[in-house]
mmCIF file of C-alpha atoms in Angstrom:
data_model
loop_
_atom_site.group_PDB
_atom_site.id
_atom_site.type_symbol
_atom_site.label_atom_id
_atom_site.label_comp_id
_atom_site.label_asym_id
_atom_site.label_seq_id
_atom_site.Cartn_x
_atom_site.Cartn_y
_atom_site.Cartn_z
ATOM 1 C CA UNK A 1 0.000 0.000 0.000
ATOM 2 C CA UNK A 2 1.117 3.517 -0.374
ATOM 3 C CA UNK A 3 2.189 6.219 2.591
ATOM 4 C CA UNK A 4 0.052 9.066 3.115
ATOM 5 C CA UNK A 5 1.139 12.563 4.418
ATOM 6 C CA UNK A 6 -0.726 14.807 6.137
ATOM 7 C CA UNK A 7 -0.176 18.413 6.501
ATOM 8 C CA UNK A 8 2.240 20.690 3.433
ATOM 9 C CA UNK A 9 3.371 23.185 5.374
ATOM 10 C CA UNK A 10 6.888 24.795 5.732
ATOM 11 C CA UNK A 11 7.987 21.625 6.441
ATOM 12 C CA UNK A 12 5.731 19.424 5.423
ATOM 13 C CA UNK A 13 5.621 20.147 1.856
ATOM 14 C CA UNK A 14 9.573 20.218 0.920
ATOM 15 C CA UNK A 15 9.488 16.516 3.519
ATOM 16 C CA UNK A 16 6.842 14.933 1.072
ATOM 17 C CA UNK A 17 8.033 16.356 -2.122
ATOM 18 C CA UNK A 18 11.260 14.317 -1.485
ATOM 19 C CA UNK A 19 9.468 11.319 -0.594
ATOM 20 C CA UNK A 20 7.454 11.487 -4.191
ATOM 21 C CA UNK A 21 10.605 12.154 -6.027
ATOM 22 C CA UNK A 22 12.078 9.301 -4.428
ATOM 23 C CA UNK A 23 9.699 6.947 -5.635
ATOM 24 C CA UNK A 24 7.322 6.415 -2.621
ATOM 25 C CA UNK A 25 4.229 5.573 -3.582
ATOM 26 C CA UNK A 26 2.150 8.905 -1.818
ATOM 27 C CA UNK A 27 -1.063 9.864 -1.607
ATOM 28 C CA UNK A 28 -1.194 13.261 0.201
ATOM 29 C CA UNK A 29 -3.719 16.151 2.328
ATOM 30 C CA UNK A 30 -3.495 19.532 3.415
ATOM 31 C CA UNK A 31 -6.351 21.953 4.502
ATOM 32 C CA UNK A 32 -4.987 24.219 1.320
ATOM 33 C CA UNK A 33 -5.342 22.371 -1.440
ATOM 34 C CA UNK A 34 -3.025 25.055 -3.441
ATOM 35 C CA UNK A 35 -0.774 23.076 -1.530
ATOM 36 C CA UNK A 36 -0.747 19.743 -3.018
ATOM 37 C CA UNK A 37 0.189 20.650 -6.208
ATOM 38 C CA UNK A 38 3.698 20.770 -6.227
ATOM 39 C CA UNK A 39 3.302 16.754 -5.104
ATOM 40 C CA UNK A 40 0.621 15.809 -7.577
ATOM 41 C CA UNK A 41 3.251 17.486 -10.421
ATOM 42 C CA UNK A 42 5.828 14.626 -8.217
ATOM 43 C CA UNK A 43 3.344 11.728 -9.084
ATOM 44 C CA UNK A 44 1.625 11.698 -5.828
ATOM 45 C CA UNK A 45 -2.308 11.386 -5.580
ATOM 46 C CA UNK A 46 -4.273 13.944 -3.279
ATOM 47 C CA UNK A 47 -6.697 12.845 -1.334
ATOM 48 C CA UNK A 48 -9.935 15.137 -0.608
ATOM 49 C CA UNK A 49 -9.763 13.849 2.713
ATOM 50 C CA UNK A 50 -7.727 12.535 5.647
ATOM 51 C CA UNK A 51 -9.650 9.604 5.876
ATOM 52 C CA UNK A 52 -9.087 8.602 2.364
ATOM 53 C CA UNK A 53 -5.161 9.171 3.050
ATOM 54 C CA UNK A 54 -5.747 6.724 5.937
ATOM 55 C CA UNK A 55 -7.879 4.386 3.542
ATOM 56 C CA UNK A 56 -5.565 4.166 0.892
ATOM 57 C CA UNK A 57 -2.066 4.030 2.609
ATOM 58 C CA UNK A 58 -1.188 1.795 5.359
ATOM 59 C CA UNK A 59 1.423 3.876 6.847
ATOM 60 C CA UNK A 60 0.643 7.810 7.570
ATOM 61 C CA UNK A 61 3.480 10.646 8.408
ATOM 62 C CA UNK A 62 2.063 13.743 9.896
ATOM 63 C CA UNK A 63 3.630 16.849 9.989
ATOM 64 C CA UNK A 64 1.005 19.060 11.452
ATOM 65 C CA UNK A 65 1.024 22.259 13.050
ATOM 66 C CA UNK A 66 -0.111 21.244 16.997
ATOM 67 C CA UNK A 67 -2.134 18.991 19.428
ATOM 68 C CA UNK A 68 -5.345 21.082 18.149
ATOM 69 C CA UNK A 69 -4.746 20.263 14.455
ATOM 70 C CA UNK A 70 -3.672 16.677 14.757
ATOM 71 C CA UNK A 71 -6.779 16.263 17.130
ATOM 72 C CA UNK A 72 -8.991 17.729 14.524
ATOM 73 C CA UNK A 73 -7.360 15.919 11.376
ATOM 74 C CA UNK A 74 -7.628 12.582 12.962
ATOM 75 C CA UNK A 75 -11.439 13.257 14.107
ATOM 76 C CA UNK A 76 -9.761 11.830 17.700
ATOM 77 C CA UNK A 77 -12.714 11.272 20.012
ATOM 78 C CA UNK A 78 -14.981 10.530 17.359
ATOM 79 C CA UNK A 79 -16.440 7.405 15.817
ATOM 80 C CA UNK A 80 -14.167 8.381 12.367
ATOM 81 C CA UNK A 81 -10.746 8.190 14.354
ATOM 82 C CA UNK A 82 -11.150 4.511 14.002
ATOM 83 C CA UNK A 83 -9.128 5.434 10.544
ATOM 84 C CA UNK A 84 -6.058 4.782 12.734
ATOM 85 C CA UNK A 85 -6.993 0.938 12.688
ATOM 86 C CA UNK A 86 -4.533 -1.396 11.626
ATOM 87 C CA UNK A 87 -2.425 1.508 10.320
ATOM 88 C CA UNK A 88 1.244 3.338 11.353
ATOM 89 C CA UNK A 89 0.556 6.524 12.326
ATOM 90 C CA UNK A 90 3.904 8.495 12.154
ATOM 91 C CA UNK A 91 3.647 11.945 13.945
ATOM 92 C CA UNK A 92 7.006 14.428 12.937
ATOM 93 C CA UNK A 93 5.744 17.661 14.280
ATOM 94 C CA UNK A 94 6.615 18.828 17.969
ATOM 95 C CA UNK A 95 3.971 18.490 20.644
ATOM 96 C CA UNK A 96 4.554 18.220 24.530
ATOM 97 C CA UNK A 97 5.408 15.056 25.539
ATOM 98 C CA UNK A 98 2.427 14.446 27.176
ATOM 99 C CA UNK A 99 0.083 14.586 24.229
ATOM 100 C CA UNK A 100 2.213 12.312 22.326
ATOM 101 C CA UNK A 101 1.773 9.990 24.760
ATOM 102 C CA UNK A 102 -1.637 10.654 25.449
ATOM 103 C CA UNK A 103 -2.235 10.159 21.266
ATOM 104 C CA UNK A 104 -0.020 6.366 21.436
ATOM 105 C CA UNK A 105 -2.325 5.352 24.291
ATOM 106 C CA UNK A 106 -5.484 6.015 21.830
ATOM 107 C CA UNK A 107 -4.119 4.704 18.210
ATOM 108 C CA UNK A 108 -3.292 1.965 20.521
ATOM 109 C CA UNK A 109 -6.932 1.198 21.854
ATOM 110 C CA UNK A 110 -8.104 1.793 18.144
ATOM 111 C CA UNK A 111 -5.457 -1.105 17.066
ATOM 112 C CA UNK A 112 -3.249 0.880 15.296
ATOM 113 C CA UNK A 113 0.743 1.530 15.627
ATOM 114 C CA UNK A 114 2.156 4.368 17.092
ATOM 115 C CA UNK A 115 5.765 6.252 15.990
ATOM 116 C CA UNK A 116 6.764 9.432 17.202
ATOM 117 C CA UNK A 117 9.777 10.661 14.712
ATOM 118 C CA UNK A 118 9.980 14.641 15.081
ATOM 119 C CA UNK A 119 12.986 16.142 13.192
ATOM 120 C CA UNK A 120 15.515 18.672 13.770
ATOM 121 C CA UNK A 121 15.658 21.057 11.076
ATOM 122 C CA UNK A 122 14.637 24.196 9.468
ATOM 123 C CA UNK A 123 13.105 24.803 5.853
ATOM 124 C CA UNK A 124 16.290 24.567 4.008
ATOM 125 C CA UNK A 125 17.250 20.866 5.964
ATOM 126 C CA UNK A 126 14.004 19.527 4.990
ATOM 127 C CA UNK A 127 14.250 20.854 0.792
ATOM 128 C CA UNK A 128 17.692 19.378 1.260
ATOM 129 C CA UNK A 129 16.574 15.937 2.982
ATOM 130 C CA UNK A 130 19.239 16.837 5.184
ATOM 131 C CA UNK A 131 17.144 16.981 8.213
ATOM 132 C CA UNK A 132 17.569 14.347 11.706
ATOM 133 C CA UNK A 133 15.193 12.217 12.351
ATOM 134 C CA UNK A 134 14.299 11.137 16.544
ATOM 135 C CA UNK A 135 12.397 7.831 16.230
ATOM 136 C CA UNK A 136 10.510 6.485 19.860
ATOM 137 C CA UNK A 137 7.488 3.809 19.643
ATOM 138 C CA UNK A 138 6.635 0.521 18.715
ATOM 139 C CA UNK A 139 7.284 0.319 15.079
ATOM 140 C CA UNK A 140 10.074 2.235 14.599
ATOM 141 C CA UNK A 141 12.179 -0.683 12.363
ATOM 142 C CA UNK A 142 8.965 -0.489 10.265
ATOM 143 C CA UNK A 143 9.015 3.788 9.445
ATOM 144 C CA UNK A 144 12.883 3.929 9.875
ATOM 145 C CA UNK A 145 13.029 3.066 5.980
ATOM 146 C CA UNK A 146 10.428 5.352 5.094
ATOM 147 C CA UNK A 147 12.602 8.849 6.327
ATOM 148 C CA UNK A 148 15.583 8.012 4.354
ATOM 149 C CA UNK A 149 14.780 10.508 1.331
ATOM 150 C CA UNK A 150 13.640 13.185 4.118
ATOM 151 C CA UNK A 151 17.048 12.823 7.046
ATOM 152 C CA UNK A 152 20.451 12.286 6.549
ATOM 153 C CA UNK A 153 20.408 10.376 9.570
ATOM 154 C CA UNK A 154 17.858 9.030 12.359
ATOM 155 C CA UNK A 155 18.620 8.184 16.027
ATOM 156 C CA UNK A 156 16.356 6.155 18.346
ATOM 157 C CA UNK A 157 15.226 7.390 21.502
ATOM 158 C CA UNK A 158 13.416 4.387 22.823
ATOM 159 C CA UNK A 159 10.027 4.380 24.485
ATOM 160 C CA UNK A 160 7.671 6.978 23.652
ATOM 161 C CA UNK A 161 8.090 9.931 24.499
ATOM 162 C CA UNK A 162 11.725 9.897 24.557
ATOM 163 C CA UNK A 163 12.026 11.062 20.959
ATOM 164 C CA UNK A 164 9.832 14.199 21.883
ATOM 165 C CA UNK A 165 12.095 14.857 24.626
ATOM 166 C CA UNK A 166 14.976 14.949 22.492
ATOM 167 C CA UNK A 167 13.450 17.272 20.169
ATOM 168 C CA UNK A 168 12.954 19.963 23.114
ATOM 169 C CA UNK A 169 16.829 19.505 24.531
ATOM 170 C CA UNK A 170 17.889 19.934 20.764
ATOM 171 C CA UNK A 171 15.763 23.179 20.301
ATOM 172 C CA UNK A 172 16.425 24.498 23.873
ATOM 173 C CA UNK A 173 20.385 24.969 22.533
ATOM 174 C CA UNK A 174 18.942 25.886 19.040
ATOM 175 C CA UNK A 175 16.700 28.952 20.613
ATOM 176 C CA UNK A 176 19.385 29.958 22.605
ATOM 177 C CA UNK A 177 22.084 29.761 20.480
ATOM 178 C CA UNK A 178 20.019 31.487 17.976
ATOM 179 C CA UNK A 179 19.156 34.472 20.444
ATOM 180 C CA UNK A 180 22.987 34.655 21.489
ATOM 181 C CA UNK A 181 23.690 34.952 17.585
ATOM 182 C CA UNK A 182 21.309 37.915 17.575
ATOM 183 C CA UNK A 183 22.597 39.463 20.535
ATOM 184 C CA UNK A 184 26.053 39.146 19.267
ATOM 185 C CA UNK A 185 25.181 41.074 15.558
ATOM 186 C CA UNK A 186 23.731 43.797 17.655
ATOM 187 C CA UNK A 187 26.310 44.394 19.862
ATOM 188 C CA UNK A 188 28.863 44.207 16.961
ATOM 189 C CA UNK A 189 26.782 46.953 15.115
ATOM 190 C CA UNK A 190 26.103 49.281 18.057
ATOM 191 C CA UNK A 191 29.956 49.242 18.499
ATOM 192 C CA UNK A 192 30.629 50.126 15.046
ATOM 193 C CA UNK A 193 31.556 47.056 13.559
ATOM 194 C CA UNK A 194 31.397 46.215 10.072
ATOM 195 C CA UNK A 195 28.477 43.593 9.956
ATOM 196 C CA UNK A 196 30.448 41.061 7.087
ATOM 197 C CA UNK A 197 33.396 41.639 8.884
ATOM 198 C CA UNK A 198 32.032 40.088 12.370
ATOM 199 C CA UNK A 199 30.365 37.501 10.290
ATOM 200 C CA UNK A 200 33.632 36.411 8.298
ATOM 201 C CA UNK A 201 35.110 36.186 11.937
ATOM 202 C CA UNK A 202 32.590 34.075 12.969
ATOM 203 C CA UNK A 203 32.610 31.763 10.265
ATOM 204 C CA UNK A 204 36.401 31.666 10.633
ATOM 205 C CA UNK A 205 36.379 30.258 14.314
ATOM 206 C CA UNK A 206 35.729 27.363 16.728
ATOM 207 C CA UNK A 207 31.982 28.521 16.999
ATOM 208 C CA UNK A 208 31.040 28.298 13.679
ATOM 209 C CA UNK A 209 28.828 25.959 12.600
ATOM 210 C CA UNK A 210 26.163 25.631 9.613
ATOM 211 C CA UNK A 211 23.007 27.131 11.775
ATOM 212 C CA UNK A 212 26.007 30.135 12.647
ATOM 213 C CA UNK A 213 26.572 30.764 9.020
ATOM 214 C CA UNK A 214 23.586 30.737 8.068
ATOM 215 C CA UNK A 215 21.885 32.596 10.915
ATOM 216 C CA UNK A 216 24.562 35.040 10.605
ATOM 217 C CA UNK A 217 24.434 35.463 6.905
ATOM 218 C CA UNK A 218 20.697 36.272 6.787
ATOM 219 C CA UNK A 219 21.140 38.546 10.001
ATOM 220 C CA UNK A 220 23.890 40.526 7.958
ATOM 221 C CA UNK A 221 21.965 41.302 5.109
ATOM 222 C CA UNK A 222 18.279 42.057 7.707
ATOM 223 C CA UNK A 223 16.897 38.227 5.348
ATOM 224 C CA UNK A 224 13.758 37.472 7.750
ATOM 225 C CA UNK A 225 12.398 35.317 5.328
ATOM 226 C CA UNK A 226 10.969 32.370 7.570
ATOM 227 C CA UNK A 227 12.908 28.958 7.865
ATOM 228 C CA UNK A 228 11.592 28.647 11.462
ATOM 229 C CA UNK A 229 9.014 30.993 12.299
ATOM 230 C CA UNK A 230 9.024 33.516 15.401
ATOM 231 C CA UNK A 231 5.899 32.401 15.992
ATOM 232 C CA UNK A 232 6.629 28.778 15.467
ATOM 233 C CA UNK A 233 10.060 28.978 17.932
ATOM 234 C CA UNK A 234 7.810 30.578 20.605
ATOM 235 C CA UNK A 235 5.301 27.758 20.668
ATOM 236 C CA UNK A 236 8.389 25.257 21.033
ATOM 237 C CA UNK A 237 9.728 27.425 24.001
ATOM 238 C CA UNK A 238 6.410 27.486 25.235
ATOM 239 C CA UNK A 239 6.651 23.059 25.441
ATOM 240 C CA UNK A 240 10.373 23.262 26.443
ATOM 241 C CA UNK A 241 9.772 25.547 29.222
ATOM 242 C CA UNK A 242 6.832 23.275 30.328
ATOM 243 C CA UNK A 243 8.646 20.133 30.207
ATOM 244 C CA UNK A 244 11.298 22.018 32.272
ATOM 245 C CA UNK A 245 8.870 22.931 34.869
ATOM 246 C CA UNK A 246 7.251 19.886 35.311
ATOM 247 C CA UNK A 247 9.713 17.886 37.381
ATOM 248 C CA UNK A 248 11.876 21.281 38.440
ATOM 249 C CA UNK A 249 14.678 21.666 35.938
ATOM 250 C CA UNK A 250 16.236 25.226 35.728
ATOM 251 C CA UNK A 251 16.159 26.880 32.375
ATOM 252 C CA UNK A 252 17.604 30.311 32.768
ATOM 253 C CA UNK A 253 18.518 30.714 29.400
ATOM 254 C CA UNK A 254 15.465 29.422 27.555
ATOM 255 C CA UNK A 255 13.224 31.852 29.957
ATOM 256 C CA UNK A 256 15.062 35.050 28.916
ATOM 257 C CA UNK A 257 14.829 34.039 24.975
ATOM 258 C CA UNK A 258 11.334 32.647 25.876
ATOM 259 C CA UNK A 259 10.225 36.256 26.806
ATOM 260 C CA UNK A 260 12.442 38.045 23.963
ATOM 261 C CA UNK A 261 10.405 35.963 21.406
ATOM 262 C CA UNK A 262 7.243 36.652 22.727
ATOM 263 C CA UNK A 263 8.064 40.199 22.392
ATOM 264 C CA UNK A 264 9.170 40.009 18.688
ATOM 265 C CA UNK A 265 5.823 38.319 18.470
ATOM 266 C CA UNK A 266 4.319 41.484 20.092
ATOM 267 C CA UNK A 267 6.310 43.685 17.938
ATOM 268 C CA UNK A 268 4.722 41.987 14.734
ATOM 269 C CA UNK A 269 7.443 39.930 13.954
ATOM 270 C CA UNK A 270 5.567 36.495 14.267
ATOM 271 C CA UNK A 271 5.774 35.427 10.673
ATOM 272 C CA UNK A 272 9.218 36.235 10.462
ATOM 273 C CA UNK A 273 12.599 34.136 10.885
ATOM 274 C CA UNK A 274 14.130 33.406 14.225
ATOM 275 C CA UNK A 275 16.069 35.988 13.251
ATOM 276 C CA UNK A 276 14.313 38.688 14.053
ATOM 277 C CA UNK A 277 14.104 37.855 17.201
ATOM 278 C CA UNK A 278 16.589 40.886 17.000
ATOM 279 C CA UNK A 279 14.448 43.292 16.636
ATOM 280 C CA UNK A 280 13.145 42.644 20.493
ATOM 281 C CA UNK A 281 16.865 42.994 21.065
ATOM 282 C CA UNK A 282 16.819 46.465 19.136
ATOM 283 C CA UNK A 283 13.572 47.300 20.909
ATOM 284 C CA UNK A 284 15.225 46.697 24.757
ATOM 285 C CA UNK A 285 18.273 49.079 23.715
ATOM 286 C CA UNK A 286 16.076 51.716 22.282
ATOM 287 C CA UNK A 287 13.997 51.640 25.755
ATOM 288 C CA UNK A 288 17.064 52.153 27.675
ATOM 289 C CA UNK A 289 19.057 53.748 25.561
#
């Protein structure tokens, strides 16, 4: 049978486009259909329907915004979510660990399979297939296969919702990295500092890196076009911080970038790159200036 994919959004759309030109037989759903195009044009078949992704393909990857919309696209807690029967469900976005394992415990009941594999990665990873896959649950050897055209690698976490878990401790260094980047390109240009120059410095030493580069390069030349949304990196320090709280861990950094983002957010920045997370920066040295 064929896989189905559910949800073509930043990431979704560049993950299943290099499943179809891979070969794997996809049928495919988004709430815009606009959006299936692109995979149609890449052999896939589009579905009018979730349900008709889960009755035509016996393994289905979601890559879907939240808990709200993977509540709503499964029809979970109505008759209909018995879709999930004798199927792989495969969810890749990021949702607190809790709902994931809330949403294994159901498919479960329903007699279906359960696989949490979110990725680590940005826009350009994913049109790449250069993005890492975190694999927890109780078909992983089955899906494992199935992520080779999207990650350049996989790692298994073990039970669900160790792979979750992973996926917050990788974005709490991303998000603060990230912010420290931003901080760093404003203090360098408040000083006087030639912006390429700090960034060919950057690039040059220990710290570099390919998120430096090309965090740096897009902060140099004020490129907010989204690879990770504000918007999207506030709702993942929003779970981080939560999972932090819940049995006492200190997150010092992650609180300070968790309120900078929310005021980029509040600044109008929320469809913009992670990135312009410097303009809260700007905003702070502008109130105190």
């Amino acid at each position: 049978m064929r896989v189905g994919f559910l949800g073509l959004g930043v990431m979704g759309l560049p993950m299943a486009r290099n499943l179809a030109e891979a070969g794997t037989p996809l049928v495919v759903w988004s709430r815009t259909p606009s959006r299936c195009e692109p995979l149609r044009d890449a052999g896939a078949e589009v579905a009018a329907r979730p349900a008709d992704v889960f009755a035509a393909a016996s393994t289905v990857l979601m890559m879907l915004a939240d808990d709200a919309a993977i509540d709503s696209v499964l029809a979970r807690g109505t008759p209909e979510f018995a879709m999930v029967t004798d199927r792989t469900v495969v969810h890749m976005g990021t949702t607190s660990p809790e709902y994931s394992r809330r949403l294994e415990a159901d498919i479960q009941a329903a007699g279906g399979r359960y696989v949490e594999a979110p990725v680590s990665g940005s826009r350009v990873p994913a049109a790449k297939g250069e993005l890492v896959g975190l694999l927890a649950g109780d078909a992983v050897d089955e899906v494992r296969p199935l992520l080779a055209p999207m990650c350049h690698e996989t790692f298994d976490c073990g039970a669900v919702p160790n792979a979750l878990l992973m996926k917050l401790a990788v974005n709490l260094y991303l998000i603060t990295m990230v912010t420290g980047l931003a901080e760093a390109v404003h203090f360098a240009a408040r000083n006087g500092l030639a912006a390429r120059l700090f960034e060919a410095v950057l690039a040059a030493g220990p710290m570099a890196s390919s998120v430096s580069r090309g965090k740096a390069a897009k902060l140099v030349a004020g490129d907010f076009d989204v690879q990770a949304s504000i918007a999207n990196v506030l709702e993942n320090n929003r779970l981080v911080a939560e999972a932090a709280r819940r049995n006492g861990t200190a997150s010092p950094l992650l609180d300070v970038c968790h309120a900078l983002f929310g005021e980029a957010v509040a600044l109008g920045h929320g469809a913009s790159d992670m990135v312009a997370v410097l303009r809260a920066i700007e905003a702070r040295t502008e109130v105190t200036a």
